[in-house]
Amino acid sequence: MKRIATSNRRGGLAVLWLAALALTLAPAALAQGDGVITGQVKNADTGQGIAGATVLVVETGADATTNAAGSYTLEARAGRYLLLAAAGGFNTVEQPVTVEAGGTTTADFDLNPTLSQFGEELVVLGSRASRTAIKTPVPVDVLRTEDLVDTGQSETSRMIQFLAPSFNFSTSTISDGTDIVRPSTLRGLGPDQTLVLINGKRRHNSALVHVNGSIGRGTAGVDLNAIPAAAIQRIEVLRDGAAAQYGSDAIAGVINIVLKSGTDKTAIDLAAGQHYEEDGELLQGSINHGWRILERGYFNVTAEYRDRGFTNRAGLDPRRIYNFLEQEFGQPALSDGTPDPREQTYDRLNHRYGDAESENLYLFFNSEVPVGDDAELYFFGGVADRDGESAGFNRLPSQSRTNIILHPDGHLPRINTEVDDLSFSAGYRRRLANNWSFDAGVVTGGNEFNFFISNSANTSLGAASPTSADAGTLSFSQTTATLDFYGTIGAGSRPINAAFGLEWREDNYEIEAGDVASWVDGGVPDQFGGRAPAGIQVFPGFRPSNEVDESRDNVALYGDLEFNLSDQFLLGLAARFEDYSDFGNTVDGKITGRYEVNDRFALRGSASTGFRAPSLHQSNFNNISTQFVDVGGVITPLEVGTFRVSSPVARALGAQPLEEETSTSFSVGFTARPRPGLLITADAYSIDIDDRIVISGRFAASNPQIAPLLAPFGVNAAQFFTNAIDTETEGLDVVVAWSRPLANNATFSATAAANWTNTDVVGPVRTPPQLAGLGEDLFDIIERTYLEQAQPHQHYILSAKYTRAPFAVLARANYFGKVASTESNTDPTALQVFSAKTIVDLDFSYKFTDNVRWHVGANNVFDEYPDEQIARNDFNGIFVYPRRTAPFGFNGGYYYTRLSLEF
């Protein structure tokens, strides 16, 4: 099989590259600034200095840590800056300062105690460009509200993708439910191998399992687009294995979404746009307001509405549409040979190939209520109602699957999805004696995914078939209760930061059957006298035999210690024990370290073990779906059953109970500030995953060696989940951020970020004895290509922003490396490599007053598209572009306008 030509990115070379770059930068790290900022950070309640607080120059990324008395000193070039001071257990405070050449500026801070454990330090440790956190021993990206808005994107996942190069969000079309809930990944791993938190609390996964061909096939990740961007204060992306700290799913890393907490302001945002092709029209509006509760509490609420039209980049259908005298598609003659005059008037744009139509309504809130001086109650959560409409393959009147009684000209069946999402969290925090606090909280939430099929028919019901039907519902819910203690051990300038706690979690997964007409075999033959397929066309409904209502629970204990062994050396240790009711227990650990060579250069690294428990989706999902597969070069519909590993069909094929995935991760890197305003970070990583859970290839009765295994069950084709493979992922992340103030109160900033990553299946595929030697691969070429080559191995981002009040301009270029896909397990010519592409975005904004800002811009300014598919894969020229692997989609250029009001 042909593979994408990439340079060797193996771990050893990456480490050598980092070492060389580090040695180059270390001498430059001794550069000096033009002025000095000094001051003290104090506890506002006691007036005492706070040791270990961080003071950050937002524009340059320069920072300093306070000594035992709370004092600090910073160097900076002459100019105006914004300082930010924060410490664990205290609120963050900002203060503008002016630095004069050769002078000393004093800036003191009074910080109010807070009970929040998570998040403040990450904001402080983020770079000037809200990118990689510079004081942590592992890499963290911090994306602010302003960063998200400046992308010009409307979906949260797409915003992250265009800011963080290690994050990928590919387009998918004609993929059933995956058209509305598309998979997102971190560091090239699976969607379910990244843990998502909201305000530091675990977020539930989507109910949808991606079972059709797509990136992340066989997974059920978190639907980030169910969280409106208007409710987000910042997004923190931890790019390092963290299962020992946070539990299952955190193999690739952790994404923490922090909700807005502002008070006494109302923000209104209105946006509109469309693609150059005059489709995909977007109308979006949001409102956010916060109220103060007592002196330090708040209640903040966000409502957002978004309506997006569908896009269509399908080619014209060149096929014969109606029946002729000569035999076609293996069907008998039906006419006297005269061409059907309808061929001349038939609309040959008969597919919908692009983004689904969607309508979204969100309501999110975030609140803290003081309880005396030392405690608070907190509440946050939200609801999202998302309706989508996508299409499947067009059914021609000349095809046996078409109910020509109801659709004499054929029909394009629609998949209407209703995705309801609900989450709510409540908790109590309290400060204890000796600088300790505890946090007791509960978060509960769920996702419900309903399929409603329209403009279709159940061919086996003949004229009695309805043209629409409810095809069933998938549901997933999760409740998590946590009790966390955190504080310091010891006193002086080097206390030990400690945290420990326990967690209980319960998951529930359900499948509800659809209407009878959506799945029943009515027994009426098709138009040619053959046996008609059961169920409504495009998505046969879930049957009563598919129904599932399964639950499990688990308990976890964890501990986390962080030692300042010296002024330069930080060491962290973490361990976690988890016990699951359905598969057993696991123990994982992590060690991190950061060594500060001088105040401008530091080395950092980590080593950890991790795990991901098999989801209830993977253990219990089952249905019969129509999948269009390549048979001898012809795309052919096939009813494929996905069977639970405990089912007789899956057992006949050798399926075994699922076990947890286990991982070993290593990272090594450095951070450098060679001169004021310039920040460089680089991190190489290696992630080995054993017993990775995937969906098997499709085993069809058309193979005479497979047929005897399926015959007792009356099944045409089957697939199942399995711990079949081991994978190795290696990569490198680099961020360079530079900024400086200019004359006339102008500023200029630029960021270059890059990710190189590569995933390979290593070792033999664990094929069960029942399938050995039968001519079928348990994990076939199509599946391997999706895993190894469907995501770009390189993603570079270069952005620059110039601001001179009231005007600002932002330019951003995203370079996406090569990707590949194939439609065949037997034809090597079906593998196509799509060339790398660069997408350029522009955003102009003008601030009319302090409260009114107007944006106008364009994404993909130069109207870039992926390569067109080769004839072998383009389905008669209808599927012009790759439908499941294009990292930036295939809709072309998009222009928009946005008006932001704040009062």
PDB file of N, CA and C in Angstrom, residues 262-301:
ATOM      1  N   GLY A 262     -17.941  37.117  34.177  1.00  0.00           N
ATOM      2  CA  GLY A 262     -17.994  38.568  34.321  1.00  0.00           C
ATOM      3  C   GLY A 262     -19.314  39.044  34.904  1.00  0.00           C
ATOM      4  N   THR A 263     -19.288  40.225  35.459  1.00  0.00           N
ATOM      5  CA  THR A 263     -20.480  40.788  36.107  1.00  0.00           C
ATOM      6  C   THR A 263     -20.741  42.205  35.621  1.00  0.00           C
ATOM      7  N   ASP A 264     -22.000  42.624  35.801  1.00  0.00           N
ATOM      8  CA  ASP A 264     -22.422  44.011  35.594  1.00  0.00           C
ATOM      9  C   ASP A 264     -22.251  44.496  34.154  1.00  0.00           C
ATOM     10  N   LYS A 265     -22.144  43.589  33.186  1.00  0.00           N
ATOM     11  CA  LYS A 265     -22.039  43.984  31.790  1.00  0.00           C
ATOM     12  C   LYS A 265     -22.953  43.112  30.939  1.00  0.00           C
ATOM     13  N   THR A 266     -23.428  43.707  29.861  1.00  0.00           N
ATOM     14  CA  THR A 266     -24.193  42.963  28.868  1.00  0.00           C
ATOM     15  C   THR A 266     -23.424  42.998  27.555  1.00  0.00           C
ATOM     16  N   ALA A 267     -23.216  41.832  26.972  1.00  0.00           N
ATOM     17  CA  ALA A 267     -22.513  41.730  25.695  1.00  0.00           C
ATOM     18  C   ALA A 267     -23.450  41.096  24.671  1.00  0.00           C
ATOM     19  N   ILE A 268     -23.612  41.759  23.535  1.00  0.00           N
ATOM     20  CA  ILE A 268     -24.445  41.254  22.449  1.00  0.00           C
ATOM     21  C   ILE A 268     -23.562  41.092  21.220  1.00  0.00           C
ATOM     22  N   ASP A 269     -23.702  39.950  20.577  1.00  0.00           N
ATOM     23  CA  ASP A 269     -22.887  39.656  19.402  1.00  0.00           C
ATOM     24  C   ASP A 269     -23.801  39.185  18.280  1.00  0.00           C
ATOM     25  N   LEU A 270     -23.692  39.818  17.102  1.00  0.00           N
ATOM     26  CA  LEU A 270     -24.508  39.472  15.942  1.00  0.00           C
ATOM     27  C   LEU A 270     -23.578  39.197  14.766  1.00  0.00           C
ATOM     28  N   ALA A 271     -23.812  38.099  14.043  1.00  0.00           N
ATOM     29  CA  ALA A 271     -22.937  37.743  12.936  1.00  0.00           C
ATOM     30  C   ALA A 271     -23.760  37.189  11.781  1.00  0.00           C
ATOM     31  N   ALA A 272     -23.234  37.408  10.570  1.00  0.00           N
ATOM     32  CA  ALA A 272     -23.852  36.863   9.365  1.00  0.00           C
ATOM     33  C   ALA A 272     -22.757  36.593   8.349  1.00  0.00           C
ATOM     34  N   GLY A 273     -22.990  35.601   7.507  1.00  0.00           N
ATOM     35  CA  GLY A 273     -21.998  35.297   6.486  1.00  0.00           C
ATOM     36  C   GLY A 273     -22.491  34.223   5.546  1.00  0.00           C
ATOM     37  N   GLN A 274     -21.710  33.975   4.506  1.00  0.00           N
ATOM     38  CA  GLN A 274     -22.008  32.893   3.588  1.00  0.00           C
ATOM     39  C   GLN A 274     -20.753  32.575   2.775  1.00  0.00           C
ATOM     40  N   HIS A 275     -20.772  31.439   2.091  1.00  0.00           N
ATOM     41  CA  HIS A 275     -19.643  31.037   1.265  1.00  0.00           C
ATOM     42  C   HIS A 275     -19.666  31.773  -0.066  1.00  0.00           C
ATOM     43  N   TYR A 276     -18.510  31.799  -0.721  1.00  0.00           N
ATOM     44  CA  TYR A 276     -18.428  32.452  -2.018  1.00  0.00           C
ATOM     45  C   TYR A 276     -19.443  31.861  -3.001  1.00  0.00           C
ATOM     46  N   GLU A 277     -19.765  30.572  -2.832  1.00  0.00           N
ATOM     47  CA  GLU A 277     -20.721  29.905  -3.710  1.00  0.00           C
ATOM     48  C   GLU A 277     -22.167  30.252  -3.370  1.00  0.00           C
ATOM     49  N   GLU A 278     -22.354  31.196  -2.463  1.00  0.00           N
ATOM     50  CA  GLU A 278     -23.668  31.701  -2.071  1.00  0.00           C
ATOM     51  C   GLU A 278     -24.542  30.630  -1.430  1.00  0.00           C
ATOM     52  N   ASP A 279     -23.907  29.785  -0.634  1.00  0.00           N
ATOM     53  CA  ASP A 279     -24.667  28.849   0.193  1.00  0.00           C
ATOM     54  C   ASP A 279     -24.027  28.795   1.571  1.00  0.00           C
ATOM     55  N   GLY A 280     -24.555  27.919   2.424  1.00  0.00           N
ATOM     56  CA  GLY A 280     -24.062  27.867   3.790  1.00  0.00           C
ATOM     57  C   GLY A 280     -24.313  29.156   4.552  1.00  0.00           C
ATOM     58  N   GLU A 281     -25.425  29.820   4.253  1.00  0.00           N
ATOM     59  CA  GLU A 281     -25.711  31.104   4.903  1.00  0.00           C
ATOM     60  C   GLU A 281     -25.789  30.934   6.427  1.00  0.00           C
ATOM     61  N   LEU A 282     -25.176  31.876   7.129  1.00  0.00           N
ATOM     62  CA  LEU A 282     -25.129  31.824   8.595  1.00  0.00           C
ATOM     63  C   LEU A 282     -25.771  33.066   9.182  1.00  0.00           C
ATOM     64  N   LEU A 283     -26.647  32.859  10.149  1.00  0.00           N
ATOM     65  CA  LEU A 283     -27.173  33.933  10.990  1.00  0.00           C
ATOM     66  C   LEU A 283     -26.958  33.503  12.431  1.00  0.00           C
ATOM     67  N   GLN A 284     -26.333  34.353  13.207  1.00  0.00           N
ATOM     68  CA  GLN A 284     -25.973  33.986  14.570  1.00  0.00           C
ATOM     69  C   GLN A 284     -26.113  35.195  15.483  1.00  0.00           C
ATOM     70  N   GLY A 285     -26.656  34.951  16.666  1.00  0.00           N
ATOM     71  CA  GLY A 285     -26.769  36.008  17.650  1.00  0.00           C
ATOM     72  C   GLY A 285     -26.616  35.467  19.047  1.00  0.00           C
ATOM     73  N   SER A 286     -25.999  36.239  19.914  1.00  0.00           N
ATOM     74  CA  SER A 286     -25.818  35.803  21.305  1.00  0.00           C
ATOM     75  C   SER A 286     -25.914  37.004  22.232  1.00  0.00           C
ATOM     76  N   ILE A 287     -26.253  36.721  23.471  1.00  0.00           N
ATOM     77  CA  ILE A 287     -26.286  37.744  24.508  1.00  0.00           C
ATOM     78  C   ILE A 287     -25.741  37.137  25.790  1.00  0.00           C
ATOM     79  N   ASN A 288     -24.881  37.895  26.460  1.00  0.00           N
ATOM     80  CA  ASN A 288     -24.284  37.461  27.729  1.00  0.00           C
ATOM     81  C   ASN A 288     -24.438  38.572  28.748  1.00  0.00           C
ATOM     82  N   HIS A 289     -24.833  38.199  29.954  1.00  0.00           N
ATOM     83  CA  HIS A 289     -24.948  39.199  31.018  1.00  0.00           C
ATOM     84  C   HIS A 289     -24.559  38.564  32.344  1.00  0.00           C
ATOM     85  N   GLY A 290     -23.948  39.384  33.194  1.00  0.00           N
ATOM     86  CA  GLY A 290     -23.560  38.921  34.518  1.00  0.00           C
ATOM     87  C   GLY A 290     -24.077  39.840  35.606  1.00  0.00           C
ATOM     88  N   TRP A 291     -24.495  39.238  36.709  1.00  0.00           N
ATOM     89  CA  TRP A 291     -24.952  39.980  37.881  1.00  0.00           C
ATOM     90  C   TRP A 291     -24.028  39.683  39.051  1.00  0.00           C
ATOM     91  N   ARG A 292     -23.738  40.680  39.833  1.00  0.00           N
ATOM     92  CA  ARG A 292     -22.936  40.483  41.029  1.00  0.00           C
ATOM     93  C   ARG A 292     -23.819  39.984  42.168  1.00  0.00           C
ATOM     94  N   ILE A 293     -23.313  39.012  42.912  1.00  0.00           N
ATOM     95  CA  ILE A 293     -24.005  38.472  44.077  1.00  0.00           C
ATOM     96  C   ILE A 293     -23.136  38.743  45.299  1.00  0.00           C
ATOM     97  N   LEU A 294     -23.660  39.544  46.213  1.00  0.00           N
ATOM     98  CA  LEU A 294     -22.881  40.016  47.369  1.00  0.00           C
ATOM     99  C   LEU A 294     -21.614  40.685  46.843  1.00  0.00           C
ATOM    100  N   GLU A 295     -20.472  40.542  47.514  1.00  0.00           N
ATOM    101  CA  GLU A 295     -19.294  41.279  47.078  1.00  0.00           C
ATOM    102  C   GLU A 295     -18.438  40.495  46.091  1.00  0.00           C
ATOM    103  N   ARG A 296     -18.364  39.194  46.238  1.00  0.00           N
ATOM    104  CA  ARG A 296     -17.462  38.423  45.385  1.00  0.00           C
ATOM    105  C   ARG A 296     -18.157  37.305  44.626  1.00  0.00           C
ATOM    106  N   GLY A 297     -19.471  37.275  44.639  1.00  0.00           N
ATOM    107  CA  GLY A 297     -20.193  36.259  43.888  1.00  0.00           C
ATOM    108  C   GLY A 297     -20.727  36.815  42.575  1.00  0.00           C
ATOM    109  N   TYR A 298     -21.255  35.936  41.745  1.00  0.00           N
ATOM    110  CA  TYR A 298     -21.768  36.363  40.454  1.00  0.00           C
ATOM    111  C   TYR A 298     -22.727  35.306  39.907  1.00  0.00           C
ATOM    112  N   PHE A 299     -23.538  35.753  38.961  1.00  0.00           N
ATOM    113  CA  PHE A 299     -24.350  34.849  38.149  1.00  0.00           C
ATOM    114  C   PHE A 299     -24.236  35.340  36.716  1.00  0.00           C
ATOM    115  N   ASN A 300     -23.717  34.498  35.831  1.00  0.00           N
ATOM    116  CA  ASN A 300     -23.494  34.877  34.449  1.00  0.00           C
ATOM    117  C   ASN A 300     -24.260  33.922  33.545  1.00  0.00           C
ATOM    118  N   VAL A 301     -24.969  34.470  32.551  1.00  0.00           N
ATOM    119  CA  VAL A 301     -25.796  33.640  31.679  1.00  0.00           C
ATOM    120  C   VAL A 301     -25.560  34.040  30.222  1.00  0.00           C
TER     121      VAL A 301
END
